[in-house]
């Protein structure tokens, strides 16, 4: 009898896991449960083309409804899974229905982190995590409000860039001393700050928020430094928290994500975790674990899960990678560039490659600005683990491929 595989979560990771499972097993019964009514979609277009009112094309809905029907993948959209019964291998949904499984995949993703300040429940304080969020925000931005973005990380800056392109006045409030501090070194933070300022974004650093006051026609932000800022709309972009409640209530091991091995296996048999909810061994530092909210993890780690389910081991050990598009700048981050003692910049016009080496000369991370053509080379150099001549690396006349 064919096994029934239930995937909880109808986002990119859930969709990708189902695709890989069907490629490996033509007979398995595959069911996807998703809280949203939409078909599975990818999130990168939300802060860019969707906010700008442009057609994202297949970058958003990678598969049409016909695909799932043709592949015999059953979608239960708008049906929230409320409980897992791991001993008798069943799930319960908010509709009061119960479904048995042979294998369970948790691809529950993450939710936007909210503000823990007074006034954060004002309707003019928004977050961006789902397609419905993006469409609601786009409708507001079309009115060209004065926008405050809370958080100078990736999502906040992408929204700031899109809002400026729509003609909105934008203030970015960052509680720390620089932009994107968790992911890039200070030199790149300065470049990104200059980029946004050139496009008219007002940046405020060390701007912790104390409370929000909702007035009739505006929202007043009270900062910890005593300053006040009056705006029409607020977008909170301070990160996300993994959706682990189902897993925790069922007794799975969780710690800022569902703990898994290289193939997505959790602490309980026949239960796997896929995508950004999974916390797995760091390929660069096997003694540590990592959880990433990136397109790469949602696209590739579920493939390792599918192979493990089918008894075909294919561990997920890819070099971490993510990207962001802001105005005319494409920035890609590979590995762990922010944690290395030696940083070498190779600039060529508007293109930049920053190479981050450890004390032994091994490349451990890289940042590419408008220079994606070098991503594969950097990935290979990081994976090689070989010591490199830092002085030679700084010579732009020596191509990177010569160091392989």
PDB file of C-alpha atoms in Angstrom, residues 76-315:
ATOM      1  CA  UNK A  76      -6.037  21.481   1.754  1.00  0.00           C
ATOM      2  CA  UNK A  77      -5.798  25.274   1.554  1.00  0.00           C
ATOM      3  CA  UNK A  78      -7.278  27.427   4.283  1.00  0.00           C
ATOM      4  CA  UNK A  79      -7.255  24.421   6.618  1.00  0.00           C
ATOM      5  CA  UNK A  80      -5.179  24.997   9.734  1.00  0.00           C
ATOM      6  CA  UNK A  81      -3.597  22.025  11.479  1.00  0.00           C
ATOM      7  CA  UNK A  82      -4.200  22.500  15.200  1.00  0.00           C
ATOM      8  CA  UNK A  83      -2.759  19.362  16.773  1.00  0.00           C
ATOM      9  CA  UNK A  84      -0.403  16.475  16.116  1.00  0.00           C
ATOM     10  CA  UNK A  85      -1.016  13.019  17.579  1.00  0.00           C
ATOM     11  CA  UNK A  86       2.398  11.458  17.190  1.00  0.00           C
ATOM     12  CA  UNK A  87       1.658   8.167  18.945  1.00  0.00           C
ATOM     13  CA  UNK A  88      -1.157   7.143  16.611  1.00  0.00           C
ATOM     14  CA  UNK A  89       0.190   9.269  13.719  1.00  0.00           C
ATOM     15  CA  UNK A  90      -2.722  11.598  13.054  1.00  0.00           C
ATOM     16  CA  UNK A  91      -3.265  15.317  12.626  1.00  0.00           C
ATOM     17  CA  UNK A  92      -6.278  17.415  13.586  1.00  0.00           C
ATOM     18  CA  UNK A  93      -7.455  20.545  11.775  1.00  0.00           C
ATOM     19  CA  UNK A  94      -9.478  23.573  12.839  1.00  0.00           C
ATOM     20  CA  UNK A  95     -12.383  22.188  10.799  1.00  0.00           C
ATOM     21  CA  UNK A  96     -12.589  19.272  13.221  1.00  0.00           C
ATOM     22  CA  UNK A  97     -11.194  16.786  10.744  1.00  0.00           C
ATOM     23  CA  UNK A  98      -8.566  14.141  11.443  1.00  0.00           C
ATOM     24  CA  UNK A  99      -6.112  12.591   8.987  1.00  0.00           C
ATOM     25  CA  UNK A 100      -3.750   9.658   9.444  1.00  0.00           C
ATOM     26  CA  UNK A 101      -0.193   9.785   8.114  1.00  0.00           C
ATOM     27  CA  UNK A 102       2.711   7.447   7.614  1.00  0.00           C
ATOM     28  CA  UNK A 103       5.227  10.288   7.361  1.00  0.00           C
ATOM     29  CA  UNK A 104       4.779  13.879   8.517  1.00  0.00           C
ATOM     30  CA  UNK A 105       6.702  16.921   7.250  1.00  0.00           C
ATOM     31  CA  UNK A 106       6.474  20.166   9.208  1.00  0.00           C
ATOM     32  CA  UNK A 107       7.056  23.113   6.875  1.00  0.00           C
ATOM     33  CA  UNK A 108       5.321  25.658   9.081  1.00  0.00           C
ATOM     34  CA  UNK A 109       7.704  28.520   8.322  1.00  0.00           C
ATOM     35  CA  UNK A 110       7.906  31.638  10.457  1.00  0.00           C
ATOM     36  CA  UNK A 111       5.781  34.617  11.431  1.00  0.00           C
ATOM     37  CA  UNK A 112       6.669  38.294  11.505  1.00  0.00           C
ATOM     38  CA  UNK A 113       8.003  39.446  14.862  1.00  0.00           C
ATOM     39  CA  UNK A 114       5.772  42.120  16.338  1.00  0.00           C
ATOM     40  CA  UNK A 115       6.639  45.190  18.371  1.00  0.00           C
ATOM     41  CA  UNK A 116       6.384  44.825  22.137  1.00  0.00           C
ATOM     42  CA  UNK A 117       5.478  48.472  22.763  1.00  0.00           C
ATOM     43  CA  UNK A 118       2.322  50.322  23.654  1.00  0.00           C
ATOM     44  CA  UNK A 119       0.318  51.296  20.585  1.00  0.00           C
ATOM     45  CA  UNK A 120       1.699  48.567  18.319  1.00  0.00           C
ATOM     46  CA  UNK A 121      -1.852  47.296  17.778  1.00  0.00           C
ATOM     47  CA  UNK A 122      -2.817  50.410  15.795  1.00  0.00           C
ATOM     48  CA  UNK A 123      -4.219  49.392  12.379  1.00  0.00           C
ATOM     49  CA  UNK A 124      -1.677  51.669  10.707  1.00  0.00           C
ATOM     50  CA  UNK A 125       1.170  49.543  12.078  1.00  0.00           C
ATOM     51  CA  UNK A 126       1.733  46.754   9.563  1.00  0.00           C
ATOM     52  CA  UNK A 127       4.027  43.793   8.944  1.00  0.00           C
ATOM     53  CA  UNK A 128       5.009  42.021   5.717  1.00  0.00           C
ATOM     54  CA  UNK A 129       5.078  38.265   5.749  1.00  0.00           C
ATOM     55  CA  UNK A 130       2.262  36.949   3.565  1.00  0.00           C
ATOM     56  CA  UNK A 131       0.779  37.716   0.168  1.00  0.00           C
ATOM     57  CA  UNK A 132      -2.242  39.266   1.869  1.00  0.00           C
ATOM     58  CA  UNK A 133       0.124  41.467   3.903  1.00  0.00           C
ATOM     59  CA  UNK A 134       1.871  42.591   0.721  1.00  0.00           C
ATOM     60  CA  UNK A 135      -1.343  43.420  -1.080  1.00  0.00           C
ATOM     61  CA  UNK A 136      -2.681  45.355   1.910  1.00  0.00           C
ATOM     62  CA  UNK A 137       0.583  47.292   2.216  1.00  0.00           C
ATOM     63  CA  UNK A 138       0.689  47.972  -1.523  1.00  0.00           C
ATOM     64  CA  UNK A 139      -2.784  49.497  -1.375  1.00  0.00           C
ATOM     65  CA  UNK A 140      -1.613  51.825   1.399  1.00  0.00           C
ATOM     66  CA  UNK A 141       1.610  52.779  -0.378  1.00  0.00           C
ATOM     67  CA  UNK A 142      -0.342  53.685  -3.510  1.00  0.00           C
ATOM     68  CA  UNK A 143      -1.687  56.665  -1.525  1.00  0.00           C
ATOM     69  CA  UNK A 144       1.926  57.857  -1.077  1.00  0.00           C
ATOM     70  CA  UNK A 145       1.890  58.104   2.717  1.00  0.00           C
ATOM     71  CA  UNK A 146       4.781  59.169   4.878  1.00  0.00           C
ATOM     72  CA  UNK A 147       6.152  55.798   5.907  1.00  0.00           C
ATOM     73  CA  UNK A 148       8.267  54.806   8.892  1.00  0.00           C
ATOM     74  CA  UNK A 149      10.085  51.488   8.640  1.00  0.00           C
ATOM     75  CA  UNK A 150      11.074  49.975  11.983  1.00  0.00           C
ATOM     76  CA  UNK A 151      14.213  47.927  11.449  1.00  0.00           C
ATOM     77  CA  UNK A 152      17.203  48.401   9.177  1.00  0.00           C
ATOM     78  CA  UNK A 153      17.537  44.770   8.149  1.00  0.00           C
ATOM     79  CA  UNK A 154      16.881  43.109   4.827  1.00  0.00           C
ATOM     80  CA  UNK A 155      13.079  43.193   4.737  1.00  0.00           C
ATOM     81  CA  UNK A 156      12.867  46.728   6.117  1.00  0.00           C
ATOM     82  CA  UNK A 157      15.283  48.081   3.526  1.00  0.00           C
ATOM     83  CA  UNK A 158      13.560  46.289   0.656  1.00  0.00           C
ATOM     84  CA  UNK A 159      10.245  47.848   1.691  1.00  0.00           C
ATOM     85  CA  UNK A 160      11.921  51.236   2.075  1.00  0.00           C
ATOM     86  CA  UNK A 161      13.333  50.998  -1.451  1.00  0.00           C
ATOM     87  CA  UNK A 162      10.006  49.967  -2.960  1.00  0.00           C
ATOM     88  CA  UNK A 163       8.170  52.736  -1.113  1.00  0.00           C
ATOM     89  CA  UNK A 164      10.618  55.372  -2.360  1.00  0.00           C
ATOM     90  CA  UNK A 165      10.202  54.106  -5.921  1.00  0.00           C
ATOM     91  CA  UNK A 166       6.457  54.630  -5.443  1.00  0.00           C
ATOM     92  CA  UNK A 167       7.059  58.220  -4.361  1.00  0.00           C
ATOM     93  CA  UNK A 168       6.571  57.844  -0.609  1.00  0.00           C
ATOM     94  CA  UNK A 169       8.556  59.746   1.994  1.00  0.00           C
ATOM     95  CA  UNK A 170      10.421  57.122   4.013  1.00  0.00           C
ATOM     96  CA  UNK A 171      12.155  57.129   7.404  1.00  0.00           C
ATOM     97  CA  UNK A 172      14.035  54.021   8.549  1.00  0.00           C
ATOM     98  CA  UNK A 173      14.469  53.636  12.308  1.00  0.00           C
ATOM     99  CA  UNK A 174      17.252  51.266  13.326  1.00  0.00           C
ATOM    100  CA  UNK A 175      17.813  50.525  17.012  1.00  0.00           C
ATOM    101  CA  UNK A 176      21.485  49.718  16.399  1.00  0.00           C
ATOM    102  CA  UNK A 177      24.380  51.665  14.991  1.00  0.00           C
ATOM    103  CA  UNK A 178      24.233  50.448  11.369  1.00  0.00           C
ATOM    104  CA  UNK A 179      22.143  48.735   8.713  1.00  0.00           C
ATOM    105  CA  UNK A 180      22.002  44.957   8.199  1.00  0.00           C
ATOM    106  CA  UNK A 181      24.397  44.532  11.131  1.00  0.00           C
ATOM    107  CA  UNK A 182      23.703  40.824  11.656  1.00  0.00           C
ATOM    108  CA  UNK A 183      24.582  39.842   8.110  1.00  0.00           C
ATOM    109  CA  UNK A 184      27.234  42.168   6.679  1.00  0.00           C
ATOM    110  CA  UNK A 185      30.392  43.954   7.905  1.00  0.00           C
ATOM    111  CA  UNK A 186      30.466  47.678   8.614  1.00  0.00           C
ATOM    112  CA  UNK A 187      31.915  48.646   5.217  1.00  0.00           C
ATOM    113  CA  UNK A 188      28.908  47.134   3.443  1.00  0.00           C
ATOM    114  CA  UNK A 189      26.526  48.734   5.941  1.00  0.00           C
ATOM    115  CA  UNK A 190      27.996  52.111   4.993  1.00  0.00           C
ATOM    116  CA  UNK A 191      27.521  51.410   1.294  1.00  0.00           C
ATOM    117  CA  UNK A 192      23.899  50.436   1.796  1.00  0.00           C
ATOM    118  CA  UNK A 193      23.279  53.513   3.956  1.00  0.00           C
ATOM    119  CA  UNK A 194      24.751  55.742   1.237  1.00  0.00           C
ATOM    120  CA  UNK A 195      22.579  54.026  -1.378  1.00  0.00           C
ATOM    121  CA  UNK A 196      19.383  54.693   0.554  1.00  0.00           C
ATOM    122  CA  UNK A 197      20.325  58.255   1.390  1.00  0.00           C
ATOM    123  CA  UNK A 198      21.074  58.945  -2.280  1.00  0.00           C
ATOM    124  CA  UNK A 199      17.493  57.859  -3.023  1.00  0.00           C
ATOM    125  CA  UNK A 200      15.998  60.100  -0.357  1.00  0.00           C
ATOM    126  CA  UNK A 201      15.506  57.662   2.523  1.00  0.00           C
ATOM    127  CA  UNK A 202      16.017  59.274   5.934  1.00  0.00           C
ATOM    128  CA  UNK A 203      18.016  56.997   8.218  1.00  0.00           C
ATOM    129  CA  UNK A 204      17.864  57.150  12.023  1.00  0.00           C
ATOM    130  CA  UNK A 205      20.343  55.083  14.060  1.00  0.00           C
ATOM    131  CA  UNK A 206      20.262  54.251  17.766  1.00  0.00           C
ATOM    132  CA  UNK A 207      16.558  54.929  17.360  1.00  0.00           C
ATOM    133  CA  UNK A 208      14.916  52.514  19.765  1.00  0.00           C
ATOM    134  CA  UNK A 209      11.137  52.806  19.922  1.00  0.00           C
ATOM    135  CA  UNK A 210       9.486  53.531  23.269  1.00  0.00           C
ATOM    136  CA  UNK A 211       5.799  53.708  22.321  1.00  0.00           C
ATOM    137  CA  UNK A 212       3.371  54.495  19.521  1.00  0.00           C
ATOM    138  CA  UNK A 213       0.663  57.090  19.852  1.00  0.00           C
ATOM    139  CA  UNK A 214      -2.249  56.897  17.456  1.00  0.00           C
ATOM    140  CA  UNK A 215      -3.729  60.270  16.570  1.00  0.00           C
ATOM    141  CA  UNK A 216      -6.660  61.004  14.268  1.00  0.00           C
ATOM    142  CA  UNK A 217      -4.632  61.674  11.131  1.00  0.00           C
ATOM    143  CA  UNK A 218      -1.176  60.399  12.002  1.00  0.00           C
ATOM    144  CA  UNK A 219       0.867  57.971  14.020  1.00  0.00           C
ATOM    145  CA  UNK A 220       3.389  59.467  16.423  1.00  0.00           C
ATOM    146  CA  UNK A 221       6.478  57.409  17.206  1.00  0.00           C
ATOM    147  CA  UNK A 222       8.093  58.184  20.550  1.00  0.00           C
ATOM    148  CA  UNK A 223      11.763  57.202  20.541  1.00  0.00           C
ATOM    149  CA  UNK A 224      13.868  56.275  23.561  1.00  0.00           C
ATOM    150  CA  UNK A 225      16.188  59.188  22.823  1.00  0.00           C
ATOM    151  CA  UNK A 226      13.327  61.621  23.370  1.00  0.00           C
ATOM    152  CA  UNK A 227      12.635  62.377  19.725  1.00  0.00           C
ATOM    153  CA  UNK A 228       9.194  62.113  18.142  1.00  0.00           C
ATOM    154  CA  UNK A 229       8.332  61.300  14.542  1.00  0.00           C
ATOM    155  CA  UNK A 230       4.884  61.788  13.016  1.00  0.00           C
ATOM    156  CA  UNK A 231       4.014  59.542  10.054  1.00  0.00           C
ATOM    157  CA  UNK A 232       0.998  58.142   8.226  1.00  0.00           C
ATOM    158  CA  UNK A 233       1.998  54.482   8.177  1.00  0.00           C
ATOM    159  CA  UNK A 234       4.410  52.161   9.989  1.00  0.00           C
ATOM    160  CA  UNK A 235       5.993  48.974   8.652  1.00  0.00           C
ATOM    161  CA  UNK A 236       7.603  46.710  11.236  1.00  0.00           C
ATOM    162  CA  UNK A 237      10.536  44.753   9.833  1.00  0.00           C
ATOM    163  CA  UNK A 238      12.392  43.376  12.846  1.00  0.00           C
ATOM    164  CA  UNK A 239      12.698  39.754  11.835  1.00  0.00           C
ATOM    165  CA  UNK A 240      10.604  36.637  12.223  1.00  0.00           C
ATOM    166  CA  UNK A 241      10.071  33.834  14.715  1.00  0.00           C
ATOM    167  CA  UNK A 242       9.702  30.181  13.663  1.00  0.00           C
ATOM    168  CA  UNK A 243       6.278  28.568  13.912  1.00  0.00           C
ATOM    169  CA  UNK A 244       7.192  25.803  16.356  1.00  0.00           C
ATOM    170  CA  UNK A 245       4.068  25.644  18.537  1.00  0.00           C
ATOM    171  CA  UNK A 246       2.676  22.503  16.885  1.00  0.00           C
ATOM    172  CA  UNK A 247       6.012  20.753  17.186  1.00  0.00           C
ATOM    173  CA  UNK A 248       6.604  21.811  20.784  1.00  0.00           C
ATOM    174  CA  UNK A 249       3.134  20.732  21.904  1.00  0.00           C
ATOM    175  CA  UNK A 250       3.727  17.335  20.279  1.00  0.00           C
ATOM    176  CA  UNK A 251       6.980  16.845  22.177  1.00  0.00           C
ATOM    177  CA  UNK A 252       9.504  17.467  19.393  1.00  0.00           C
ATOM    178  CA  UNK A 253      12.827  19.067  20.323  1.00  0.00           C
ATOM    179  CA  UNK A 254      12.748  22.787  19.503  1.00  0.00           C
ATOM    180  CA  UNK A 255      15.138  25.690  20.079  1.00  0.00           C
ATOM    181  CA  UNK A 256      14.449  28.690  17.851  1.00  0.00           C
ATOM    182  CA  UNK A 257      13.296  26.199  15.261  1.00  0.00           C
ATOM    183  CA  UNK A 258      12.640  22.479  15.078  1.00  0.00           C
ATOM    184  CA  UNK A 259      15.902  20.635  15.688  1.00  0.00           C
ATOM    185  CA  UNK A 260      16.864  18.310  12.839  1.00  0.00           C
ATOM    186  CA  UNK A 261      19.810  16.465  11.382  1.00  0.00           C
ATOM    187  CA  UNK A 262      21.355  17.144   7.956  1.00  0.00           C
ATOM    188  CA  UNK A 263      18.396  15.441   6.265  1.00  0.00           C
ATOM    189  CA  UNK A 264      15.573  17.098   8.190  1.00  0.00           C
ATOM    190  CA  UNK A 265      14.857  14.285  10.655  1.00  0.00           C
ATOM    191  CA  UNK A 266      13.407  15.535  13.937  1.00  0.00           C
ATOM    192  CA  UNK A 267      13.642  14.005  17.416  1.00  0.00           C
ATOM    193  CA  UNK A 268      10.612  11.761  16.747  1.00  0.00           C
ATOM    194  CA  UNK A 269      10.467   8.978  14.139  1.00  0.00           C
ATOM    195  CA  UNK A 270       8.724   9.570  10.791  1.00  0.00           C
ATOM    196  CA  UNK A 271       8.521  13.320  11.424  1.00  0.00           C
ATOM    197  CA  UNK A 272      10.658  15.761   9.438  1.00  0.00           C
ATOM    198  CA  UNK A 273      11.012  19.543   9.323  1.00  0.00           C
ATOM    199  CA  UNK A 274      11.569  21.480   6.104  1.00  0.00           C
ATOM    200  CA  UNK A 275      12.457  25.060   5.247  1.00  0.00           C
ATOM    201  CA  UNK A 276      12.949  28.019   7.530  1.00  0.00           C
ATOM    202  CA  UNK A 277      11.390  26.334  10.580  1.00  0.00           C
ATOM    203  CA  UNK A 278      14.164  23.702  10.590  1.00  0.00           C
ATOM    204  CA  UNK A 279      17.338  24.145  12.642  1.00  0.00           C
ATOM    205  CA  UNK A 280      20.061  21.937  11.186  1.00  0.00           C
ATOM    206  CA  UNK A 281      23.865  21.507  11.460  1.00  0.00           C
ATOM    207  CA  UNK A 282      25.871  24.403  10.050  1.00  0.00           C
ATOM    208  CA  UNK A 283      27.909  23.122   7.064  1.00  0.00           C
ATOM    209  CA  UNK A 284      30.693  25.594   7.863  1.00  0.00           C
ATOM    210  CA  UNK A 285      30.771  24.793  11.582  1.00  0.00           C
ATOM    211  CA  UNK A 286      29.376  21.280  12.159  1.00  0.00           C
ATOM    212  CA  UNK A 287      29.465  21.725  15.929  1.00  0.00           C
ATOM    213  CA  UNK A 288      26.881  24.513  15.612  1.00  0.00           C
ATOM    214  CA  UNK A 289      23.342  24.612  14.271  1.00  0.00           C
ATOM    215  CA  UNK A 290      21.626  27.181  12.120  1.00  0.00           C
ATOM    216  CA  UNK A 291      18.192  28.256  10.940  1.00  0.00           C
ATOM    217  CA  UNK A 292      17.855  30.453   7.869  1.00  0.00           C
ATOM    218  CA  UNK A 293      14.918  32.396   6.484  1.00  0.00           C
ATOM    219  CA  UNK A 294      16.148  32.324   2.900  1.00  0.00           C
ATOM    220  CA  UNK A 295      14.934  31.279  -0.525  1.00  0.00           C
ATOM    221  CA  UNK A 296      17.821  28.830  -0.766  1.00  0.00           C
ATOM    222  CA  UNK A 297      16.823  26.872   2.341  1.00  0.00           C
ATOM    223  CA  UNK A 298      13.137  26.818   1.368  1.00  0.00           C
ATOM    224  CA  UNK A 299      14.078  25.606  -2.115  1.00  0.00           C
ATOM    225  CA  UNK A 300      16.846  23.097  -1.457  1.00  0.00           C
ATOM    226  CA  UNK A 301      16.634  21.735   2.092  1.00  0.00           C
ATOM    227  CA  UNK A 302      13.195  20.126   1.441  1.00  0.00           C
ATOM    228  CA  UNK A 303      14.813  18.104  -1.346  1.00  0.00           C
ATOM    229  CA  UNK A 304      17.098  16.514   1.252  1.00  0.00           C
ATOM    230  CA  UNK A 305      14.019  15.795   3.360  1.00  0.00           C
ATOM    231  CA  UNK A 306      12.288  14.067   0.447  1.00  0.00           C
ATOM    232  CA  UNK A 307      15.336  11.889  -0.235  1.00  0.00           C
ATOM    233  CA  UNK A 308      15.573  10.884   3.429  1.00  0.00           C
ATOM    234  CA  UNK A 309      11.894   9.918   3.472  1.00  0.00           C
ATOM    235  CA  UNK A 310      12.506   7.719   0.460  1.00  0.00           C
ATOM    236  CA  UNK A 311      15.583   6.112   1.992  1.00  0.00           C
ATOM    237  CA  UNK A 312      17.945   7.878  -0.402  1.00  0.00           C
ATOM    238  CA  UNK A 313      20.252   9.881   1.844  1.00  0.00           C
ATOM    239  CA  UNK A 314      21.156  13.289   0.411  1.00  0.00           C
ATOM    240  CA  UNK A 315      22.162  15.563   3.307  1.00  0.00           C
TER     241      UNK A 315
END
